[in-house]
Amino acid sequence: MKARVHIMLKTGVLDPQGEAVRHALGSLGFDGVNSVRQGKVIELDLKDGTDEATIKDMCERLLANTVIESYRVEIL
Amino acid sequence: MHAAVVVFPGSNCDRDLAVALERAGARVSMVWHKDTAMPDGVDLIGVPGGFSFGDYLRCGAIAANSPICRAVKDHADRGGYVLGVCNGFQILTETRVLPGTLLRNAGLKYICRAVPLTVVTTDSAFTCSYDAGQTITVPIAHHDGNYHADAETLRALTAEDRIAFRYGDNPNGSADDIAGILSPNRRVLGMMPHPERMAEAAHGGTDGAAIFDGLVKQLEHA
């Protein structure tokens, strides 16, 4: 089985990389981009039957820093 | 005073930290990241700067889960002294030994230069050899030194006098100009600037040496 973990900076945490991308889009002429948030995606290839609680444990203990990041697990 | 300096794959300030501690009079043991325990009788653990595990995932995240970091956390929990510099500070926040985290610099650039710091508190073994409010010059060299914590944590750091150093010109966007913080028992210091790179005249200045001198002075009599 596969799972995909989406990790994003929490709302309110300054995202300078997202901000740089927003500026770049503006300079390419794309108007009306109010904000850009940049996160990361981690794909896990797991033993069949791995439960979602275990994947959440992986997120809490290593994959996401919950001080600043939120995460969402997607089972594929 | 017996200090241990942890070495991770990617540490590059480990020897500088060891030399600075030795110069101040400490006996230093180097400890490998796969070790599971500290040498007997260690008074201080130094977590050095560098790019542990290539900074993959997040700065310090993988190092924070290495076997030796359990021993670092246990030492801190028992009231032992820990000094984390740069990547070491990032590792101490990832292990939750210190609160908050270090984000990408607000200007997105890696910054390597000497910066002015204000010594905010002298109430710790790390800062006791400075004068309160003294301005010192210490180099920074980091890409992810933008200190971030929630409003409640920032209030507590100020209220409990746990901000050790503030930047004079905030080069990286850190909240409250924070360059270094102390644990609640004042025995763990995490700081982004590199005092070990400003500890001998040949470095261009000795403003960082007082940290190591203060530690040795206090821990020799502990």
mmCIF file of C-alpha atoms in Angstrom:
data_model
loop_
_atom_site.group_PDB
_atom_site.id
_atom_site.type_symbol
_atom_site.label_atom_id
_atom_site.label_comp_id
_atom_site.label_asym_id
_atom_site.label_seq_id
_atom_site.Cartn_x
_atom_site.Cartn_y
_atom_site.Cartn_z
ATOM 1 C CA MET A 1 0.000 0.000 0.000
ATOM 2 C CA LYS A 2 1.027 3.569 -0.499
ATOM 3 C CA ALA A 3 0.348 6.673 1.502
ATOM 4 C CA ARG A 4 1.024 10.274 0.674
ATOM 5 C CA VAL A 5 1.700 12.834 3.389
ATOM 6 C CA HIS A 6 1.072 16.486 2.586
ATOM 7 C CA ILE A 7 2.960 18.876 4.862
ATOM 8 C CA MET A 8 2.206 22.606 4.935
ATOM 9 C CA LEU A 9 3.309 25.477 7.144
ATOM 10 C CA LYS A 10 0.492 26.395 9.501
ATOM 11 C CA THR A 11 -1.540 29.502 8.809
ATOM 12 C CA GLY A 12 0.191 32.548 10.200
ATOM 13 C CA VAL A 13 3.724 31.135 9.891
ATOM 14 C CA LEU A 14 5.694 33.306 7.490
ATOM 15 C CA ASP A 15 6.533 31.351 4.343
ATOM 16 C CA PRO A 16 9.361 33.296 2.648
ATOM 17 C CA GLN A 17 9.728 30.665 -0.073
ATOM 18 C CA GLY A 18 6.048 30.884 -0.961
ATOM 19 C CA GLU A 19 6.346 34.662 -0.933
ATOM 20 C CA ALA A 20 9.299 34.513 -3.369
ATOM 21 C CA VAL A 21 7.236 32.316 -5.705
ATOM 22 C CA ARG A 22 4.332 34.779 -5.507
ATOM 23 C CA HIS A 23 6.660 37.612 -6.521
ATOM 24 C CA ALA A 24 8.013 35.548 -9.416
ATOM 25 C CA LEU A 25 4.495 34.808 -10.673
ATOM 26 C CA GLY A 26 3.728 38.522 -10.509
ATOM 27 C CA SER A 27 6.822 39.375 -12.534
ATOM 28 C CA LEU A 28 5.710 36.859 -15.188
ATOM 29 C CA GLY A 29 2.507 38.877 -15.523
ATOM 30 C CA PHE A 30 0.140 36.618 -13.570
ATOM 31 C CA ASP A 31 -1.996 39.138 -11.739
ATOM 32 C CA GLY A 32 -4.218 38.372 -8.797
ATOM 33 C CA VAL A 33 -2.117 35.773 -7.009
ATOM 34 C CA ASN A 34 -2.964 36.772 -3.446
ATOM 35 C CA SER A 35 -0.631 34.366 -1.712
ATOM 36 C CA VAL A 36 1.452 31.245 -2.303
ATOM 37 C CA ARG A 37 2.210 28.626 0.317
ATOM 38 C CA GLN A 38 4.913 26.086 -0.398
ATOM 39 C CA GLY A 39 4.841 22.705 1.332
ATOM 40 C CA LYS A 40 6.175 19.232 0.728
ATOM 41 C CA VAL A 41 4.817 15.850 -0.245
ATOM 42 C CA ILE A 42 6.255 12.603 1.093
ATOM 43 C CA GLU A 43 5.208 9.293 -0.474
ATOM 44 C CA LEU A 44 5.479 6.179 1.657
ATOM 45 C CA ASP A 45 5.505 2.644 0.296
ATOM 46 C CA LEU A 46 4.217 0.601 3.234
ATOM 47 C CA LYS A 47 3.506 -2.969 4.244
ATOM 48 C CA ASP A 48 -0.117 -3.785 3.378
ATOM 49 C CA GLY A 49 -2.451 -3.219 6.290
ATOM 50 C CA THR A 50 -0.403 -0.455 7.947
ATOM 51 C CA ASP A 51 -3.005 1.483 9.873
ATOM 52 C CA GLU A 52 -3.473 5.223 9.654
ATOM 53 C CA ALA A 53 -2.605 5.690 13.326
ATOM 54 C CA THR A 54 0.907 4.376 12.627
ATOM 55 C CA ILE A 55 1.323 6.791 9.732
ATOM 56 C CA LYS A 56 0.148 9.650 11.940
ATOM 57 C CA ASP A 57 2.712 8.575 14.523
ATOM 58 C CA MET A 58 5.401 8.798 11.817
ATOM 59 C CA CYS A 59 4.201 12.322 11.014
ATOM 60 C CA GLU A 60 4.176 13.449 14.636
ATOM 61 C CA ARG A 61 7.570 11.997 15.494
ATOM 62 C CA LEU A 62 9.561 12.800 12.369
ATOM 63 C CA LEU A 63 7.923 13.870 9.134
ATOM 64 C CA ALA A 64 6.253 17.078 10.318
ATOM 65 C CA ASN A 65 7.364 19.627 12.903
ATOM 66 C CA THR A 66 4.004 20.264 14.520
ATOM 67 C CA VAL A 67 5.246 23.526 16.036
ATOM 68 C CA ILE A 68 4.979 25.095 12.582
ATOM 69 C CA GLU A 69 3.592 22.494 10.194
ATOM 70 C CA SER A 70 0.260 20.794 9.663
ATOM 71 C CA TYR A 71 -0.025 17.508 7.803
ATOM 72 C CA ARG A 72 -2.630 15.455 6.010
ATOM 73 C CA VAL A 73 -2.386 11.744 5.269
ATOM 74 C CA GLU A 74 -3.818 10.353 2.041
ATOM 75 C CA ILE A 75 -4.041 6.570 1.619
ATOM 76 C CA LEU A 76 -3.572 5.701 -2.062
ATOM 77 C CA MET B 1 35.083 20.127 33.833
ATOM 78 C CA HIS B 2 34.310 17.315 31.437
ATOM 79 C CA ALA B 3 32.497 18.185 28.215
ATOM 80 C CA ALA B 4 31.253 15.878 25.467
ATOM 81 C CA VAL B 5 30.855 17.146 21.903
ATOM 82 C CA VAL B 6 28.466 15.139 19.736
ATOM 83 C CA VAL B 7 29.520 14.403 16.153
ATOM 84 C CA PHE B 8 26.877 13.761 13.505
ATOM 85 C CA PRO B 9 27.489 13.026 9.845
ATOM 86 C CA GLY B 10 27.639 16.570 8.489
ATOM 87 C CA SER B 11 28.798 18.293 11.687
ATOM 88 C CA ASN B 12 31.497 20.784 10.726
ATOM 89 C CA CYS B 13 31.972 22.865 13.870
ATOM 90 C CA ASP B 14 32.553 19.958 16.232
ATOM 91 C CA ARG B 15 36.324 20.420 16.453
ATOM 92 C CA ASP B 16 36.014 24.206 16.698
ATOM 93 C CA LEU B 17 33.666 23.735 19.650
ATOM 94 C CA ALA B 18 36.028 21.212 21.269
ATOM 95 C CA VAL B 19 39.013 23.567 20.826
ATOM 96 C CA ALA B 20 37.089 26.499 22.322
ATOM 97 C CA LEU B 21 36.098 24.384 25.343
ATOM 98 C CA GLU B 22 39.654 23.091 25.787
ATOM 99 C CA ARG B 23 41.043 26.613 25.562
ATOM 100 C CA ALA B 24 38.785 27.533 28.479
ATOM 101 C CA GLY B 25 40.108 24.586 30.498
ATOM 102 C CA ALA B 26 37.595 21.802 29.846
ATOM 103 C CA ARG B 27 38.473 18.179 29.174
ATOM 104 C CA VAL B 28 36.616 17.193 26.003
ATOM 105 C CA SER B 29 35.403 13.820 24.701
ATOM 106 C CA MET B 30 34.015 13.455 21.205
ATOM 107 C CA VAL B 31 30.865 11.305 21.034
ATOM 108 C CA TRP B 32 29.606 9.627 17.855
ATOM 109 C CA HIS B 33 25.940 9.892 16.885
ATOM 110 C CA LYS B 34 25.435 6.116 16.994
ATOM 111 C CA ASP B 35 26.610 5.930 20.604
ATOM 112 C CA THR B 36 23.758 5.440 23.039
ATOM 113 C CA ALA B 37 25.332 6.880 26.183
ATOM 114 C CA MET B 38 27.583 9.730 27.273
ATOM 115 C CA PRO B 39 30.964 9.040 28.894
ATOM 116 C CA ASP B 40 30.779 8.870 32.705
ATOM 117 C CA GLY B 41 30.894 12.167 34.537
ATOM 118 C CA VAL B 42 30.029 14.486 31.654
ATOM 119 C CA ASP B 43 29.109 17.972 32.940
ATOM 120 C CA LEU B 44 28.290 19.608 29.624
ATOM 121 C CA ILE B 45 27.166 18.327 26.240
ATOM 122 C CA GLY B 46 28.018 20.436 23.205
ATOM 123 C CA VAL B 47 25.819 20.000 20.137
ATOM 124 C CA PRO B 48 27.835 21.606 17.344
ATOM 125 C CA GLY B 49 26.998 23.470 14.176
ATOM 126 C CA GLY B 50 27.022 21.990 10.708
ATOM 127 C CA PHE B 51 24.523 20.234 8.515
ATOM 128 C CA SER B 52 23.684 17.014 10.299
ATOM 129 C CA PHE B 53 22.412 14.381 7.880
ATOM 130 C CA GLY B 54 22.537 16.983 5.110
ATOM 131 C CA ASP B 55 19.668 18.917 6.700
ATOM 132 C CA TYR B 56 17.351 16.479 4.892
ATOM 133 C CA LEU B 57 13.652 16.688 5.771
ATOM 134 C CA ARG B 58 14.238 19.700 8.083
ATOM 135 C CA CYS B 59 17.385 21.063 9.733
ATOM 136 C CA GLY B 60 18.155 18.860 12.722
ATOM 137 C CA ALA B 61 15.118 16.591 12.359
ATOM 138 C CA ILE B 62 16.989 13.396 11.559
ATOM 139 C CA ALA B 63 19.791 14.116 14.046
ATOM 140 C CA ALA B 64 17.141 14.661 16.735
ATOM 141 C CA ASN B 65 16.061 11.049 16.276
ATOM 142 C CA SER B 66 19.560 9.549 16.303
ATOM 143 C CA PRO B 67 20.527 7.238 19.226
ATOM 144 C CA ILE B 68 22.787 9.787 20.964
ATOM 145 C CA CYS B 69 20.014 12.380 21.134
ATOM 146 C CA ARG B 70 18.126 10.192 23.604
ATOM 147 C CA ALA B 71 21.188 10.536 25.878
ATOM 148 C CA VAL B 72 21.304 14.303 25.239
ATOM 149 C CA LYS B 73 17.626 14.616 26.190
ATOM 150 C CA ASP B 74 18.079 12.448 29.305
ATOM 151 C CA HIS B 75 21.062 14.587 30.354
ATOM 152 C CA ALA B 76 18.991 17.766 29.916
ATOM 153 C CA ASP B 77 16.017 16.213 31.744
ATOM 154 C CA ARG B 78 18.305 15.345 34.682
ATOM 155 C CA GLY B 79 19.365 18.997 34.885
ATOM 156 C CA GLY B 80 22.635 18.631 32.959
ATOM 157 C CA TYR B 81 24.165 21.471 30.948
ATOM 158 C CA VAL B 82 23.792 21.511 27.160
ATOM 159 C CA LEU B 83 25.093 24.062 24.638
ATOM 160 C CA GLY B 84 23.641 23.905 21.126
ATOM 161 C CA VAL B 85 25.172 26.153 18.469
ATOM 162 C CA CYS B 86 23.560 26.769 15.058
ATOM 163 C CA ASN B 87 22.591 23.307 13.777
ATOM 164 C CA GLY B 88 22.913 22.246 17.427
ATOM 165 C CA PHE B 89 20.224 24.815 18.327
ATOM 166 C CA GLN B 90 18.026 23.424 15.551
ATOM 167 C CA ILE B 91 18.544 19.905 16.928
ATOM 168 C CA LEU B 92 17.614 21.045 20.457
ATOM 169 C CA THR B 93 14.341 22.519 19.189
ATOM 170 C CA GLU B 94 13.599 19.368 17.157
ATOM 171 C CA THR B 95 14.120 17.254 20.305
ATOM 172 C CA ARG B 96 11.883 19.752 22.170
ATOM 173 C CA VAL B 97 14.625 20.341 24.720
ATOM 174 C CA LEU B 98 14.098 24.007 23.768
ATOM 175 C CA PRO B 99 10.831 25.543 22.515
ATOM 176 C CA GLY B 100 10.105 26.965 19.082
ATOM 177 C CA THR B 101 11.828 26.235 15.809
ATOM 178 C CA LEU B 102 14.126 27.798 13.218
ATOM 179 C CA LEU B 103 12.604 28.742 9.872
ATOM 180 C CA ARG B 104 14.280 29.681 6.590
ATOM 181 C CA ASN B 105 15.878 33.143 6.824
ATOM 182 C CA ALA B 106 13.320 35.826 5.971
ATOM 183 C CA GLY B 107 15.540 37.061 3.104
ATOM 184 C CA LEU B 108 15.938 33.478 1.789
ATOM 185 C CA LYS B 109 19.714 33.897 1.645
ATOM 186 C CA TYR B 110 22.425 31.997 3.464
ATOM 187 C CA ILE B 111 24.110 34.607 5.668
ATOM 188 C CA CYS B 112 27.728 34.324 6.779
ATOM 189 C CA ARG B 113 29.063 37.383 8.609
ATOM 190 C CA ALA B 114 29.871 38.777 12.025
ATOM 191 C CA VAL B 115 26.849 40.409 13.655
ATOM 192 C CA PRO B 116 26.315 42.485 16.792
ATOM 193 C CA LEU B 117 24.504 40.731 19.648
ATOM 194 C CA THR B 118 23.140 42.132 22.878
ATOM 195 C CA VAL B 119 23.629 40.027 25.999
ATOM 196 C CA VAL B 120 20.103 40.076 27.431
ATOM 197 C CA THR B 121 20.607 38.065 30.611
ATOM 198 C CA THR B 122 23.715 37.281 32.630
ATOM 199 C CA ASP B 123 21.771 34.859 34.831
ATOM 200 C CA SER B 124 23.193 31.604 33.443
ATOM 201 C CA ALA B 125 26.486 29.711 33.434
ATOM 202 C CA PHE B 126 26.771 30.575 29.737
ATOM 203 C CA THR B 127 26.391 34.329 30.034
ATOM 204 C CA CYS B 128 27.660 35.076 33.569
ATOM 205 C CA SER B 129 31.000 36.377 32.293
ATOM 206 C CA TYR B 130 29.337 39.149 30.269
ATOM 207 C CA ASP B 131 27.795 42.390 31.470
ATOM 208 C CA ALA B 132 24.020 42.772 31.076
ATOM 209 C CA GLY B 133 23.264 44.818 27.984
ATOM 210 C CA GLN B 134 26.796 44.380 26.632
ATOM 211 C CA THR B 135 27.098 44.332 22.837
ATOM 212 C CA ILE B 136 29.363 41.633 21.453
ATOM 213 C CA THR B 137 30.282 40.608 17.908
ATOM 214 C CA VAL B 138 29.854 36.945 16.941
ATOM 215 C CA PRO B 139 29.584 35.405 13.464
ATOM 216 C CA ILE B 140 26.503 33.751 12.071
ATOM 217 C CA ALA B 141 26.550 31.243 9.204
ATOM 218 C CA HIS B 142 23.119 29.836 8.483
ATOM 219 C CA HIS B 143 20.243 29.523 6.057
ATOM 220 C CA ASP B 144 17.608 28.605 8.611
ATOM 221 C CA GLY B 145 18.097 30.842 11.612
ATOM 222 C CA ASN B 146 14.768 32.638 11.720
ATOM 223 C CA TYR B 147 13.553 31.857 15.243
ATOM 224 C CA HIS B 148 9.820 31.212 15.448
ATOM 225 C CA ALA B 149 7.609 30.369 18.410
ATOM 226 C CA ASP B 150 3.960 30.992 19.255
ATOM 227 C CA ALA B 151 3.006 34.183 21.100
ATOM 228 C CA GLU B 152 2.607 32.382 24.419
ATOM 229 C CA THR B 153 6.123 30.901 24.223
ATOM 230 C CA LEU B 154 7.611 34.278 23.303
ATOM 231 C CA ARG B 155 5.851 35.883 26.267
ATOM 232 C CA ALA B 156 7.187 33.170 28.588
ATOM 233 C CA LEU B 157 10.753 33.553 27.263
ATOM 234 C CA THR B 158 10.660 37.267 28.043
ATOM 235 C CA ALA B 159 8.797 36.971 31.357
ATOM 236 C CA GLU B 160 11.193 34.279 32.619
ATOM 237 C CA ASP B 161 14.305 36.173 31.439
ATOM 238 C CA ARG B 162 15.227 33.277 29.143
ATOM 239 C CA ILE B 163 16.351 35.261 26.102
ATOM 240 C CA ALA B 164 20.150 35.018 26.275
ATOM 241 C CA PHE B 165 21.065 37.052 23.173
ATOM 242 C CA ARG B 166 19.276 39.368 20.769
ATOM 243 C CA TYR B 167 20.500 40.453 17.344
ATOM 244 C CA GLY B 168 21.385 44.099 16.987
ATOM 245 C CA ASP B 169 20.229 44.188 13.363
ATOM 246 C CA ASN B 170 18.060 41.047 13.069
ATOM 247 C CA PRO B 171 19.629 39.547 9.929
ATOM 248 C CA ASN B 172 17.194 36.646 9.510
ATOM 249 C CA GLY B 173 13.741 37.757 10.639
ATOM 250 C CA SER B 174 13.791 36.092 14.070
ATOM 251 C CA ALA B 175 10.855 36.793 16.373
ATOM 252 C CA ASP B 176 11.748 39.398 19.039
ATOM 253 C CA ASP B 177 15.276 39.585 17.483
ATOM 254 C CA ILE B 178 16.062 36.325 19.315
ATOM 255 C CA ALA B 179 19.543 34.901 18.698
ATOM 256 C CA GLY B 180 19.688 32.510 21.664
ATOM 257 C CA ILE B 181 17.422 31.148 24.402
ATOM 258 C CA LEU B 182 17.700 29.294 27.686
ATOM 259 C CA SER B 183 15.701 26.373 29.083
ATOM 260 C CA PRO B 184 13.469 26.998 32.145
ATOM 261 C CA ASN B 185 16.233 25.739 34.508
ATOM 262 C CA ARG B 186 18.748 27.969 32.608
ATOM 263 C CA ARG B 187 21.070 25.003 31.970
ATOM 264 C CA VAL B 188 20.427 24.570 28.242
ATOM 265 C CA LEU B 189 21.426 27.321 25.811
ATOM 266 C CA GLY B 190 20.603 27.225 22.109
ATOM 267 C CA MET B 191 22.017 29.972 19.895
ATOM 268 C CA MET B 192 22.414 30.491 16.155
ATOM 269 C CA PRO B 193 25.630 32.585 16.249
ATOM 270 C CA HIS B 194 28.960 30.753 16.578
ATOM 271 C CA PRO B 195 30.882 31.769 19.734
ATOM 272 C CA GLU B 196 33.516 29.091 19.007
ATOM 273 C CA ARG B 197 34.443 31.055 15.875
ATOM 274 C CA MET B 198 35.182 34.170 17.960
ATOM 275 C CA ALA B 199 37.138 32.643 20.826
ATOM 276 C CA GLU B 200 40.779 33.435 19.998
ATOM 277 C CA ALA B 201 42.561 36.570 18.787
ATOM 278 C CA ALA B 202 43.406 34.809 15.523
ATOM 279 C CA HIS B 203 39.661 34.587 14.811
ATOM 280 C CA GLY B 204 39.490 38.374 14.612
ATOM 281 C CA GLY B 205 37.940 38.747 18.044
ATOM 282 C CA THR B 206 37.380 36.997 21.352
ATOM 283 C CA ASP B 207 33.825 38.025 22.208
ATOM 284 C CA GLY B 208 32.643 34.408 22.190
ATOM 285 C CA ALA B 209 35.276 33.148 24.637
ATOM 286 C CA ALA B 210 33.376 34.355 27.710
ATOM 287 C CA ILE B 211 30.703 31.691 27.144
ATOM 288 C CA PHE B 212 33.249 28.902 27.480
ATOM 289 C CA ASP B 213 35.137 30.626 30.299
ATOM 290 C CA GLY B 214 31.883 31.118 32.222
ATOM 291 C CA LEU B 215 30.868 27.485 31.736
ATOM 292 C CA VAL B 216 34.187 26.131 32.940
ATOM 293 C CA LYS B 217 34.284 28.541 35.880
ATOM 294 C CA GLN B 218 30.786 27.552 37.040
ATOM 295 C CA LEU B 219 30.968 23.819 36.320
ATOM 296 C CA GLU B 220 34.390 23.331 37.926
ATOM 297 C CA HIS B 221 32.733 24.246 41.211
ATOM 298 C CA ALA B 222 29.386 22.552 40.559
#
